[in-house]
PDB file of C-alpha atoms in Angstrom:
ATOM      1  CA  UNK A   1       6.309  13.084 -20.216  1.00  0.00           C
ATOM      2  CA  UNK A   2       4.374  10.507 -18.581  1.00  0.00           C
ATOM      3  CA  UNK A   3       8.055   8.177 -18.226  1.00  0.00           C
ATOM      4  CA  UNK A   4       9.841  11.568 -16.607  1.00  0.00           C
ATOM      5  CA  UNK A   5       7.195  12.316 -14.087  1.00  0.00           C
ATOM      6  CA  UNK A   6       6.981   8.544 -12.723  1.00  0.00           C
ATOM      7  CA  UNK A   7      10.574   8.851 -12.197  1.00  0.00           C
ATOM      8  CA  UNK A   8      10.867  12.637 -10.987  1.00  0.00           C
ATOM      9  CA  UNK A   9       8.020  11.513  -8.201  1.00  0.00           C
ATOM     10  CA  UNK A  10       9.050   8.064  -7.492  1.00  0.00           C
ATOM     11  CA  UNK A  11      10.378   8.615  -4.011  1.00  0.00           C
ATOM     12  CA  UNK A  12       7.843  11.036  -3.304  1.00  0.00           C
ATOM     13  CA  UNK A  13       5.249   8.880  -4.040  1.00  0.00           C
ATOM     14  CA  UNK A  14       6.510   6.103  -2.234  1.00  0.00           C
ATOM     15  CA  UNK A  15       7.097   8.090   1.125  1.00  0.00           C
ATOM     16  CA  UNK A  16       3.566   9.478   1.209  1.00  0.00           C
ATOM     17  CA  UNK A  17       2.268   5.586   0.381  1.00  0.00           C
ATOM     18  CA  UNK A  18       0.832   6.109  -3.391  1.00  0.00           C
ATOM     19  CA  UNK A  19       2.036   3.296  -4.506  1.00  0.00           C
ATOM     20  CA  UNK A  20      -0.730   2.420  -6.502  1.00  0.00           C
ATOM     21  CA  UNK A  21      -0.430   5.880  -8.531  1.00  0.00           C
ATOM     22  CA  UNK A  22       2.556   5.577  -9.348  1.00  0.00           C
ATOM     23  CA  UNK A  23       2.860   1.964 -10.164  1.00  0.00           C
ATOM     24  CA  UNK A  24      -0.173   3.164 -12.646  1.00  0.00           C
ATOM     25  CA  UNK A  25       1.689   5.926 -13.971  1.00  0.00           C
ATOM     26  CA  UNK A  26       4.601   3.979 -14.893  1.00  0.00           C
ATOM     27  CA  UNK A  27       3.058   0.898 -15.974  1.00  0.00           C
ATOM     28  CA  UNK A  28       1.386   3.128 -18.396  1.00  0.00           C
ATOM     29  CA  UNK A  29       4.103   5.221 -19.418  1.00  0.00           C
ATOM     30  CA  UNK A  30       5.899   2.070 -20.644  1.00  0.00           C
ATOM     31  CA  UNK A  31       3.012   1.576 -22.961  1.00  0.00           C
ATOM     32  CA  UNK A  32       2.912   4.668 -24.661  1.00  0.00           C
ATOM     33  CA  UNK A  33       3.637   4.526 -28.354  1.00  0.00           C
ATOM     34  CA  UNK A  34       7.360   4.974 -28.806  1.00  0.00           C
ATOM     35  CA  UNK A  35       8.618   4.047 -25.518  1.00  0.00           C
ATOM     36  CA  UNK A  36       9.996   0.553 -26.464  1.00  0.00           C
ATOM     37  CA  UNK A  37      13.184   2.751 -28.103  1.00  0.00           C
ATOM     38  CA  UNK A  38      16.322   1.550 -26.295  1.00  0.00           C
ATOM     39  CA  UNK A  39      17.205   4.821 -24.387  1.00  0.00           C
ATOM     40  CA  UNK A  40      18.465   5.846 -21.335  1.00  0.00           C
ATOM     41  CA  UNK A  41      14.709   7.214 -20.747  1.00  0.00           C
ATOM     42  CA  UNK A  42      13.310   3.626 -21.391  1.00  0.00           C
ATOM     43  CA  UNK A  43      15.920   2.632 -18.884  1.00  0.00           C
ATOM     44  CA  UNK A  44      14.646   4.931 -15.868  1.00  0.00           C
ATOM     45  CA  UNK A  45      11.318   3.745 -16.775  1.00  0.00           C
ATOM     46  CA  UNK A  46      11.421  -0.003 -16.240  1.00  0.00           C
ATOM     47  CA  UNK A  47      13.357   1.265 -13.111  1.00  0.00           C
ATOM     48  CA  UNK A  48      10.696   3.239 -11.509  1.00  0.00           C
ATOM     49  CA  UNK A  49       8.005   0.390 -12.749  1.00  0.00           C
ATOM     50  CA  UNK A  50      10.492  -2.507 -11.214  1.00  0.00           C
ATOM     51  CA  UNK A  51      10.548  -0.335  -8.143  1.00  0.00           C
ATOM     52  CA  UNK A  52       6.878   0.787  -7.655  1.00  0.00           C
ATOM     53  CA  UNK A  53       5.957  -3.502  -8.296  1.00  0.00           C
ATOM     54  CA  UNK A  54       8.568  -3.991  -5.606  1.00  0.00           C
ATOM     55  CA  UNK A  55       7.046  -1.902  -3.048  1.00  0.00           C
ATOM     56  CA  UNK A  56       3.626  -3.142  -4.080  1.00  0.00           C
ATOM     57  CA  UNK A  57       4.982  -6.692  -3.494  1.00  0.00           C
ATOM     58  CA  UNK A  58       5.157  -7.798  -6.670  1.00  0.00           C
ATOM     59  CA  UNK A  59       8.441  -9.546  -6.973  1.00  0.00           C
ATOM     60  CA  UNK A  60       7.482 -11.421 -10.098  1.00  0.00           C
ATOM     61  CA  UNK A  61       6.709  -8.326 -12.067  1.00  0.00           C
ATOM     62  CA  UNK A  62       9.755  -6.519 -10.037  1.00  0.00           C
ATOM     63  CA  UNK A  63      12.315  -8.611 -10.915  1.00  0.00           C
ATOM     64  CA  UNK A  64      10.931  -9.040 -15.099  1.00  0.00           C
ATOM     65  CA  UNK A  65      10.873  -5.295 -15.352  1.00  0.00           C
ATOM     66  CA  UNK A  66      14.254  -4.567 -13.049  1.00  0.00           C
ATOM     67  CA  UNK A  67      15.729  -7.278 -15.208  1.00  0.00           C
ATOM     68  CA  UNK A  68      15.164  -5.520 -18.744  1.00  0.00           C
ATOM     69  CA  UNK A  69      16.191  -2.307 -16.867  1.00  0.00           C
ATOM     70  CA  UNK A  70      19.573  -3.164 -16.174  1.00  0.00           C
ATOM     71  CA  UNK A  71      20.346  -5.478 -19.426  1.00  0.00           C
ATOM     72  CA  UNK A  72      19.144  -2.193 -21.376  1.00  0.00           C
ATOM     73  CA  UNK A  73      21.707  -0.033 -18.798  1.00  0.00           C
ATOM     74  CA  UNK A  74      24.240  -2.788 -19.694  1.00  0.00           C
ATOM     75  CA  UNK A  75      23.625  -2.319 -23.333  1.00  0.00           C
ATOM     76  CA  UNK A  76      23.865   1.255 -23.536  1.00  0.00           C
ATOM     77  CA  UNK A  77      27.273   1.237 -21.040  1.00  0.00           C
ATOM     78  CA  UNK A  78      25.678   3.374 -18.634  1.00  0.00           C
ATOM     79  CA  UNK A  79      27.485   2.038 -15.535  1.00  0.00           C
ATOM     80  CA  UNK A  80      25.545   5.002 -12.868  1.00  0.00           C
ATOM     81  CA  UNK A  81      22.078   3.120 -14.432  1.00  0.00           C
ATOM     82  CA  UNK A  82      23.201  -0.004 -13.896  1.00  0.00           C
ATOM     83  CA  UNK A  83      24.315   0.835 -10.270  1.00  0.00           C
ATOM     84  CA  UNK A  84      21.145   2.176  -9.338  1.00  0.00           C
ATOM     85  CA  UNK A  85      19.092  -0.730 -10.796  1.00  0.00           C
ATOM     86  CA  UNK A  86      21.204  -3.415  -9.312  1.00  0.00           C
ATOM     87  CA  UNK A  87      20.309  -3.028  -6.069  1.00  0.00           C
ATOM     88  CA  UNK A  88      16.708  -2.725  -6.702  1.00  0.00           C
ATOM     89  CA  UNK A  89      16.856  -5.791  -8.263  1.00  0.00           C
ATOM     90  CA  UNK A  90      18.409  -7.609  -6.088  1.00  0.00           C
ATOM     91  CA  UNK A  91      15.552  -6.789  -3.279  1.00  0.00           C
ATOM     92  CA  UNK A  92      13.334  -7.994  -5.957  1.00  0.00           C
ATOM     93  CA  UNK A  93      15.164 -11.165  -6.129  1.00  0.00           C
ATOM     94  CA  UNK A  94      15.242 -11.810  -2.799  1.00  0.00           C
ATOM     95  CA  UNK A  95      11.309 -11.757  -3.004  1.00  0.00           C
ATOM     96  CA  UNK A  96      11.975 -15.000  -4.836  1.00  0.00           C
ATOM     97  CA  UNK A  97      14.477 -16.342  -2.843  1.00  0.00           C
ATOM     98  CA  UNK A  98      16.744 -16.197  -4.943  1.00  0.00           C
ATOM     99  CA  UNK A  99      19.432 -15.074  -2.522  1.00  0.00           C
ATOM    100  CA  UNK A 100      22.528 -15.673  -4.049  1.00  0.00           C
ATOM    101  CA  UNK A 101      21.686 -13.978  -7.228  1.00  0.00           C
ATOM    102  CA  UNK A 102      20.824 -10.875  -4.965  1.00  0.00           C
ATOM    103  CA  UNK A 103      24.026 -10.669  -3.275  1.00  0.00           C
ATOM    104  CA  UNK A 104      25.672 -10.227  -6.755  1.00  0.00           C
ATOM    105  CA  UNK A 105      23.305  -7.582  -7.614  1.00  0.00           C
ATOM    106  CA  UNK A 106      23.878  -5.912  -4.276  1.00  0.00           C
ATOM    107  CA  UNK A 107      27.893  -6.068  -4.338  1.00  0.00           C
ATOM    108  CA  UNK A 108      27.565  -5.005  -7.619  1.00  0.00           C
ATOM    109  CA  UNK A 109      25.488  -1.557  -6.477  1.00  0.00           C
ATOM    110  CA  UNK A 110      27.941  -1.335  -3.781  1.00  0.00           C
ATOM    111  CA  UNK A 111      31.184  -1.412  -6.148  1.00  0.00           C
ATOM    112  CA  UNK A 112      30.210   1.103  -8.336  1.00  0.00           C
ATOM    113  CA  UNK A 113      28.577   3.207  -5.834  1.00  0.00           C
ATOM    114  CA  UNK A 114      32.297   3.849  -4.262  1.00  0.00           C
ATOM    115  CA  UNK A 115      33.584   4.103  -7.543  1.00  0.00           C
ATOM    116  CA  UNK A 116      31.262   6.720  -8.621  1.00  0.00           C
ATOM    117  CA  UNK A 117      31.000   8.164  -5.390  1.00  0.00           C
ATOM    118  CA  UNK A 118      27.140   7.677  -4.252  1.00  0.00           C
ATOM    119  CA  UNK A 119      27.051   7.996  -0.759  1.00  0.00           C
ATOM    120  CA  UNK A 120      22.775   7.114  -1.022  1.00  0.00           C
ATOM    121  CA  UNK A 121      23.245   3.971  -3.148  1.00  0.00           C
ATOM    122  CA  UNK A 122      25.837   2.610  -1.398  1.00  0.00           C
ATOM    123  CA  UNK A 123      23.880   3.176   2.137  1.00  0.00           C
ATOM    124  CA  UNK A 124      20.926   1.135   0.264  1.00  0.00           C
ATOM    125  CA  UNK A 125      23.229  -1.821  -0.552  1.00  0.00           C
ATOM    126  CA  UNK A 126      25.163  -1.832   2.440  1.00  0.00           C
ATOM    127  CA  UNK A 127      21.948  -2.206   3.790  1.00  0.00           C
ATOM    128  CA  UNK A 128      20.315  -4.904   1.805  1.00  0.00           C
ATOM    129  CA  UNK A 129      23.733  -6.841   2.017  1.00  0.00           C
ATOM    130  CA  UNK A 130      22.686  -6.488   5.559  1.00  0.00           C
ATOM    131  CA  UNK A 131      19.308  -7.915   5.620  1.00  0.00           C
ATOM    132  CA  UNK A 132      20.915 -11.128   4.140  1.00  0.00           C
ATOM    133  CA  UNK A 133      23.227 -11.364   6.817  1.00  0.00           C
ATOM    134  CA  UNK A 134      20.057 -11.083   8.790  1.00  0.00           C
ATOM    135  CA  UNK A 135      17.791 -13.565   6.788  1.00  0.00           C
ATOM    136  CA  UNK A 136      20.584 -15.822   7.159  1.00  0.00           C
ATOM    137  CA  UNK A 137      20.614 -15.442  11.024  1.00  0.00           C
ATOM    138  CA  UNK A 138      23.757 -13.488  11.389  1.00  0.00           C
ATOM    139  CA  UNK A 139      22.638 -10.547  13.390  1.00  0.00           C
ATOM    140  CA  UNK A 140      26.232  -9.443  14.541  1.00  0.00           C
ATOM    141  CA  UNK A 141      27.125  -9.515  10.684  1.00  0.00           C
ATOM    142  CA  UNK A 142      23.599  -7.708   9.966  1.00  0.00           C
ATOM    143  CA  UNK A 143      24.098  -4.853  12.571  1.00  0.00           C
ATOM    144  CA  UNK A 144      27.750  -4.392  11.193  1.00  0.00           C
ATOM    145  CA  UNK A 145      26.073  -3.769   7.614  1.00  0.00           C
ATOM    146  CA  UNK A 146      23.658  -1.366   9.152  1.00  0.00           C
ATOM    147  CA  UNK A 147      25.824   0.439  10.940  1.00  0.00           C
ATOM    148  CA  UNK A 148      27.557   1.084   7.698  1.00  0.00           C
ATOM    149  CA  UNK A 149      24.569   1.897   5.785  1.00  0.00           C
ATOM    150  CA  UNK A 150      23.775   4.719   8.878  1.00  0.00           C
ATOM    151  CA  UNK A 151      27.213   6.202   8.602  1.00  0.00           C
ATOM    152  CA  UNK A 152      27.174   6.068   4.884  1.00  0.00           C
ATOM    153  CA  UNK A 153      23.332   7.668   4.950  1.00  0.00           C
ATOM    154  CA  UNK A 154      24.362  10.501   6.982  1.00  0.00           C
ATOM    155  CA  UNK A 155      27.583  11.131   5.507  1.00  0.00           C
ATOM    156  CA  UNK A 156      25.356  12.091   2.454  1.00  0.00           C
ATOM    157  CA  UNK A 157      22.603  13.686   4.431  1.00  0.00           C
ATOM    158  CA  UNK A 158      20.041  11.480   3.254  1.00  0.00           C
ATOM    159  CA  UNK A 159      17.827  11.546   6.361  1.00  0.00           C
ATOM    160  CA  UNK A 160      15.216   8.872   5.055  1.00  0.00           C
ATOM    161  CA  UNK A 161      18.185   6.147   4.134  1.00  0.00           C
ATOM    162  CA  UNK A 162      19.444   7.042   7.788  1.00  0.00           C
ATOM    163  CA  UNK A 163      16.230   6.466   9.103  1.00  0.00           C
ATOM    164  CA  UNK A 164      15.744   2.853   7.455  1.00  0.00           C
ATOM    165  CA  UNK A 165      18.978   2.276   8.090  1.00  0.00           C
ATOM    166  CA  UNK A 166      18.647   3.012  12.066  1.00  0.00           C
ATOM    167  CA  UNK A 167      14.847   1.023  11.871  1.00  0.00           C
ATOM    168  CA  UNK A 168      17.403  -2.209  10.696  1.00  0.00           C
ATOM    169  CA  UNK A 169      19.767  -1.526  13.285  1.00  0.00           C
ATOM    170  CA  UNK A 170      16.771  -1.626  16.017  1.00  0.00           C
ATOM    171  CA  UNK A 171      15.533  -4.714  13.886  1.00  0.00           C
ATOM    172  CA  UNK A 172      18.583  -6.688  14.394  1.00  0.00           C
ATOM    173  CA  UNK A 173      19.342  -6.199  17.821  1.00  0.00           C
ATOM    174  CA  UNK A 174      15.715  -7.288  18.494  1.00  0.00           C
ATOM    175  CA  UNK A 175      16.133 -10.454  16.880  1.00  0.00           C
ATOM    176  CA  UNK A 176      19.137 -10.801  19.102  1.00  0.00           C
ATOM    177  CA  UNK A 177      17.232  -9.632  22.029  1.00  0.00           C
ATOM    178  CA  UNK A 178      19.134  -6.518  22.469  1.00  0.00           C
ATOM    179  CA  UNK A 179      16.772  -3.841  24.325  1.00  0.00           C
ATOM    180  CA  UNK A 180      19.019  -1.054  24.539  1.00  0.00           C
ATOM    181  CA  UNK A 181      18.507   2.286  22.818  1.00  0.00           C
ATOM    182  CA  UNK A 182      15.960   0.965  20.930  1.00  0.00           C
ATOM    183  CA  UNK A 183      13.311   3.371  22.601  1.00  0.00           C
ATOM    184  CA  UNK A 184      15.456   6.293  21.374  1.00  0.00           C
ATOM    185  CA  UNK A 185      16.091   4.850  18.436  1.00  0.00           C
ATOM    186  CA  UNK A 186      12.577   4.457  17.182  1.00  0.00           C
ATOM    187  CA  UNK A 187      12.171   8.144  18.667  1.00  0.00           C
ATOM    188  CA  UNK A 188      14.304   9.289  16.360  1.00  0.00           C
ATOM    189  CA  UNK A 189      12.820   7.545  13.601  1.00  0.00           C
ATOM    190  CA  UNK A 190       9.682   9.245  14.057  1.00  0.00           C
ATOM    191  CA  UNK A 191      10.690  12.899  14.069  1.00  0.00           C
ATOM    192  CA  UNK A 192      12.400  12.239  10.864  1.00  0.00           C
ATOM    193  CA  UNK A 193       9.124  10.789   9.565  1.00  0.00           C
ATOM    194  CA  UNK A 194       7.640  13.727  10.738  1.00  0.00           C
ATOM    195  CA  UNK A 195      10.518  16.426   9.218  1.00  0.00           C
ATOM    196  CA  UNK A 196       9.619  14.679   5.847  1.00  0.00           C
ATOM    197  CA  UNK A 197       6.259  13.463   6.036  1.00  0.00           C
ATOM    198  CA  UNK A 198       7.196   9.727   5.676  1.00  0.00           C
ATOM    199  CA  UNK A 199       4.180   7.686   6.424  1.00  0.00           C
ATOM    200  CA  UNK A 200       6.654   4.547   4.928  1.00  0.00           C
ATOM    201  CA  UNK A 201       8.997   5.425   8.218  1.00  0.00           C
ATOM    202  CA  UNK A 202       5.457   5.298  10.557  1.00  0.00           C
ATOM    203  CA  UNK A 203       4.370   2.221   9.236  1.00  0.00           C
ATOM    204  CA  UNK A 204       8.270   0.627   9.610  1.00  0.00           C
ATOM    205  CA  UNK A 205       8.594   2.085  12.641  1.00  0.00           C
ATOM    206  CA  UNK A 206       4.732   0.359  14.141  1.00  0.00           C
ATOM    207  CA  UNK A 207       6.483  -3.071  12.867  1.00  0.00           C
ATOM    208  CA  UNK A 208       9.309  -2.759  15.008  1.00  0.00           C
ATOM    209  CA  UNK A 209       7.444  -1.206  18.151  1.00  0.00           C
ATOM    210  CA  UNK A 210       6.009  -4.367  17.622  1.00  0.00           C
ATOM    211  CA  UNK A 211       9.171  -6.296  18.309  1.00  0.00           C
ATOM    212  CA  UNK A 212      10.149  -4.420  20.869  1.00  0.00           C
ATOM    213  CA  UNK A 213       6.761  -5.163  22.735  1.00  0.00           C
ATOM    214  CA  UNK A 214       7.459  -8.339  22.329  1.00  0.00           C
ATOM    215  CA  UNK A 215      10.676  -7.813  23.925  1.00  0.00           C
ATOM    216  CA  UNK A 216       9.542  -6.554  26.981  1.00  0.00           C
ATOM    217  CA  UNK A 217       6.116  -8.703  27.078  1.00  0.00           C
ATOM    218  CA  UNK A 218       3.582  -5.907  26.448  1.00  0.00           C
ATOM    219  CA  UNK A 219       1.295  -7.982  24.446  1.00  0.00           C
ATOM    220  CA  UNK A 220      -1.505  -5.787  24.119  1.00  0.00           C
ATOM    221  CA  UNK A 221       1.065  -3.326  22.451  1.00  0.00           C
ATOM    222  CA  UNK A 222       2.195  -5.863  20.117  1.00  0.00           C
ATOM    223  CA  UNK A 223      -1.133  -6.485  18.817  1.00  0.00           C
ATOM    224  CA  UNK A 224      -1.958  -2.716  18.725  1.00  0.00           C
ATOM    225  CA  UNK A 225       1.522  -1.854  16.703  1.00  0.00           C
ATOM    226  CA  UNK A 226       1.090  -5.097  14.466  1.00  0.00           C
ATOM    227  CA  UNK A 227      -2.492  -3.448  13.568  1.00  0.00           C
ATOM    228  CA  UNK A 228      -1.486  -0.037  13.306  1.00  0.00           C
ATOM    229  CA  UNK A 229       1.319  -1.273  11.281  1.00  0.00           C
ATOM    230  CA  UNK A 230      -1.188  -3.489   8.390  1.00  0.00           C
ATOM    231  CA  UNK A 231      -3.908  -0.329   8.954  1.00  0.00           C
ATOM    232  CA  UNK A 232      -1.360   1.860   7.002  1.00  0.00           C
ATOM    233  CA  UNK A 233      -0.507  -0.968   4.451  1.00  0.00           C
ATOM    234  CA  UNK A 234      -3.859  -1.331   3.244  1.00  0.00           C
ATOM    235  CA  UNK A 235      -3.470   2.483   2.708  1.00  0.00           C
ATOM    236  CA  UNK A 236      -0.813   2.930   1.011  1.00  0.00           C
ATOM    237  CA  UNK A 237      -0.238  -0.195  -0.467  1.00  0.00           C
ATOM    238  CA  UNK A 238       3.259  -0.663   0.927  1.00  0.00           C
ATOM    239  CA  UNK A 239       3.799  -4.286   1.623  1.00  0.00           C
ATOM    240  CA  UNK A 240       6.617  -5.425   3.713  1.00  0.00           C
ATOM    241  CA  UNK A 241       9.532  -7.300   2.694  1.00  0.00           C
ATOM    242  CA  UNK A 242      10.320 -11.166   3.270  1.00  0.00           C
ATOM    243  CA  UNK A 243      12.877 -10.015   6.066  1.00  0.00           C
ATOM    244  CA  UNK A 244      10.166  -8.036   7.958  1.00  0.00           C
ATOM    245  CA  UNK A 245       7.333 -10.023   7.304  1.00  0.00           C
ATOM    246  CA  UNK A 246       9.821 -13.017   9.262  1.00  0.00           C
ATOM    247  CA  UNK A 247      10.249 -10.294  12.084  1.00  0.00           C
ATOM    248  CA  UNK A 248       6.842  -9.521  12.515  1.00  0.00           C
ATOM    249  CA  UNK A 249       4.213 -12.128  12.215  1.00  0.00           C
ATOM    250  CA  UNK A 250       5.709 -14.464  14.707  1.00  0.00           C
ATOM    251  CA  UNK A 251       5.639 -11.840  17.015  1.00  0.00           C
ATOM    252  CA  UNK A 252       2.070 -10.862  16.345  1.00  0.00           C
ATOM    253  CA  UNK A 253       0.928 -14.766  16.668  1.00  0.00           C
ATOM    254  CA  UNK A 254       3.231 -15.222  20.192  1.00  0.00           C
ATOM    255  CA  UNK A 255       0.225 -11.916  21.179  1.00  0.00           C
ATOM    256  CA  UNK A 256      -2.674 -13.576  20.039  1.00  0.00           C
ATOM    257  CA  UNK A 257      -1.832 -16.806  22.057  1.00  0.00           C
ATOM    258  CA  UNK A 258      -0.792 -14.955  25.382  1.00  0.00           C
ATOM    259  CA  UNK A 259      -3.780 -12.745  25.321  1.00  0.00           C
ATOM    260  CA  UNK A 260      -6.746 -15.122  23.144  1.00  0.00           C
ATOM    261  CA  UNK A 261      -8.697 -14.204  20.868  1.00  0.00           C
ATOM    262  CA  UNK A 262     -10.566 -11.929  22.513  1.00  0.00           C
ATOM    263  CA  UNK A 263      -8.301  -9.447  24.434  1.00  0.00           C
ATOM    264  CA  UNK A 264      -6.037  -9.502  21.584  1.00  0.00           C
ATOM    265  CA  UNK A 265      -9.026  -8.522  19.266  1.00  0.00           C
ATOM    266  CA  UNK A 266      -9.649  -5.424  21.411  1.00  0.00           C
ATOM    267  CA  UNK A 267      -5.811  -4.098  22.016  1.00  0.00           C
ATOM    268  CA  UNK A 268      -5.602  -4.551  17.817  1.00  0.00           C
ATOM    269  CA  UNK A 269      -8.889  -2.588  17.823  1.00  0.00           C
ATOM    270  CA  UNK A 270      -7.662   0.257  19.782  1.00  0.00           C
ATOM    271  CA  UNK A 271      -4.700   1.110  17.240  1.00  0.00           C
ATOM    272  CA  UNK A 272      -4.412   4.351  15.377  1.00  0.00           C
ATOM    273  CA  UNK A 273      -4.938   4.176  11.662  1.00  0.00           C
ATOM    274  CA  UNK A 274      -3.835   7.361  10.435  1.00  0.00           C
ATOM    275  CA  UNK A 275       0.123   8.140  10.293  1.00  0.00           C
ATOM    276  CA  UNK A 276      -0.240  10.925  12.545  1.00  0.00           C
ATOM    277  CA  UNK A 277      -2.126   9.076  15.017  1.00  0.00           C
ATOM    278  CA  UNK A 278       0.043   6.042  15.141  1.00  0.00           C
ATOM    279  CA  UNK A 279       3.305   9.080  15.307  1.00  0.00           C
ATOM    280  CA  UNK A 280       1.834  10.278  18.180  1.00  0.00           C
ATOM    281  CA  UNK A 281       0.396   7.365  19.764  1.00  0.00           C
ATOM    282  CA  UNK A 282       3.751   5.375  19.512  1.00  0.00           C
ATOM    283  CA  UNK A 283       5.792   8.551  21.014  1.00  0.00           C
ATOM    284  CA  UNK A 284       3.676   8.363  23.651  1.00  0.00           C
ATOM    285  CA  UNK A 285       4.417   4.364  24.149  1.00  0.00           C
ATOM    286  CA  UNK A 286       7.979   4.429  23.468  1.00  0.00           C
ATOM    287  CA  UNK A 287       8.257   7.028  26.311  1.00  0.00           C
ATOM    288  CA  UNK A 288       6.893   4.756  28.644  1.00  0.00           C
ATOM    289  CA  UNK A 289       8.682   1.694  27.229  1.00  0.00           C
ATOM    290  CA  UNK A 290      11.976   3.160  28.413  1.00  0.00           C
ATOM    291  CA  UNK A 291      11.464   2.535  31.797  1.00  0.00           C
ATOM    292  CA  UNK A 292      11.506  -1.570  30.754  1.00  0.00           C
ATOM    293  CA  UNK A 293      14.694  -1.361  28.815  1.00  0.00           C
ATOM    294  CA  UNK A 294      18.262  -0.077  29.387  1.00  0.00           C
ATOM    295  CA  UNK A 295      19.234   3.737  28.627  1.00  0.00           C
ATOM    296  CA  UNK A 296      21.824   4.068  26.295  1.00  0.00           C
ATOM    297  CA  UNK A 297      21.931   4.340  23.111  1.00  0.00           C
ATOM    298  CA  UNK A 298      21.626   2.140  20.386  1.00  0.00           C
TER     299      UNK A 298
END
């Protein structure tokens, strides 16, 4: 029962930032007498335990428990398992830097998920094959991948996918020092998080209001998104990946040296720590960020 309901409230979990819940629930429902059986149920279990590690930042224990997860999908022939698995391993494995092995995983994901149809899983891997592009610094590759991953999100009206996927798309252009749309785009990030009460899309969305800050030289914003941003990660527990961390804490340390110590300390004191302060707070910004950057969209 214990294996079911860590699965069944996985995602929920995740978008509300109980990741240490769950990761306890499913941790312990892999130690409950019996559940070493090699089952389809095992399976989903060392799925949603790889997973909740994963988001935990736990890459080591990620990638050991995604590992057994899809071996065991690979034993019982249970090619849907093994598509949803490989992608989540391959984030994990990209935690380790082992990249190559991850783009495997991820073309893998993204095979079956056109063969089978699965219009969220292959949005995920189109997307993770497009935060390699990005680690590797190919942002016109990157925002190519994204795009997909959008088109594919919304083409299955998964509105969270489409809302990660959009946050990369931002991301990218960023890192390329594209401006435009991203205003709008982060808007629209934020009334999804809203629609579905997403505090994982508030606290993506404070990490890339601190890029675009950065962008347009608002220091004091940068350090007050950056905080906003690590305030809701020691809440929920939701660390950020290699590829954001890279985006972010350059940016943050480019703030404290413009401003010092001192006037940084105070703009990073002033940020909201709640999600629905920082979903206000950053509307408010982004509306006055437009005027800095150009008007169409992203």
């Amino acid at each position: 029962r214990d294996r079911r309901l860590a699965y069944a409230l996985g995602a929920y979990w995740t978008d509300r930032g109980m990741v240490g819940l769950a990761q306890s629930l499913s941790e312990r429902s892999l130690a409950r007498p019996g559940s070493d059986a090699p089952t389809v149920h095992r399976c989903a279990g060392l799925f949603t335990a790889g997973q909740d590690a994963y988001f935990a930042g736990d890459s080591v224990t990620a990638d050991r428990r995604l590992a057994e997860a899809l071996a065991l999908a690979d034993q019982l022939g249970d090619e849907r398992w093994a598509m949803r698995i490989a992608g989540a391993h391959g984030a994990a494995l990209v935690g380790l830097g082992r990249v190559e092995e991850a783009q495997r995983q991820f073309e893998r994901a993204l095979t079956l998920a056109r063969r089978f149809g699965d219009g969220q899983v292959a949005a995920s891997a189109a997307g993770l094959l497009g935060t390699l592009l990005r680690l590797s610094g190919d942002f016109d590759g990157a925002e190519a991948r994204y795009r997909e991953a959008l088109d594919l999100a919304k083409l299955a009206g998964e509105d969270d996918d489409a809302a990660i996927a959009l946050l990369n798309v931002t991301i990218v252009r960023l890192l390329a020092h594209r401006t435009t749309g991203a205003s709008e785009s982060l808007t629209e990030v934020l009334r999804i998080a809203e629609a579905i009460d997403s505090v994982l899309l508030v606290q993506y969305a404070a990490d890339a209001a601190a890029g675009l800050a950065a962008e347009i030289r608002d220091w004091p914003a940068v350090a007050c998104w950056g905080a906003t941003a690590q305030a809701l990660i020691q809440s929920t527990g939701l660390q950020r990946d290699a590829a954001d961390e890279a985006f972010v804490a350059p940016r943050i340390e480019e703030a404290r040296r413009q401003l010092g110590p001192d006037a940084f300390g105070l703009a990073a004191g002033a940020a909201p720590s709640t999600q629905v302060e920082a979903r206000a707070a950053l509307r408010d910004w982004l509306r006055t960020a437009q005027s800095a950057v150009a008007q169409s969209p992203i």
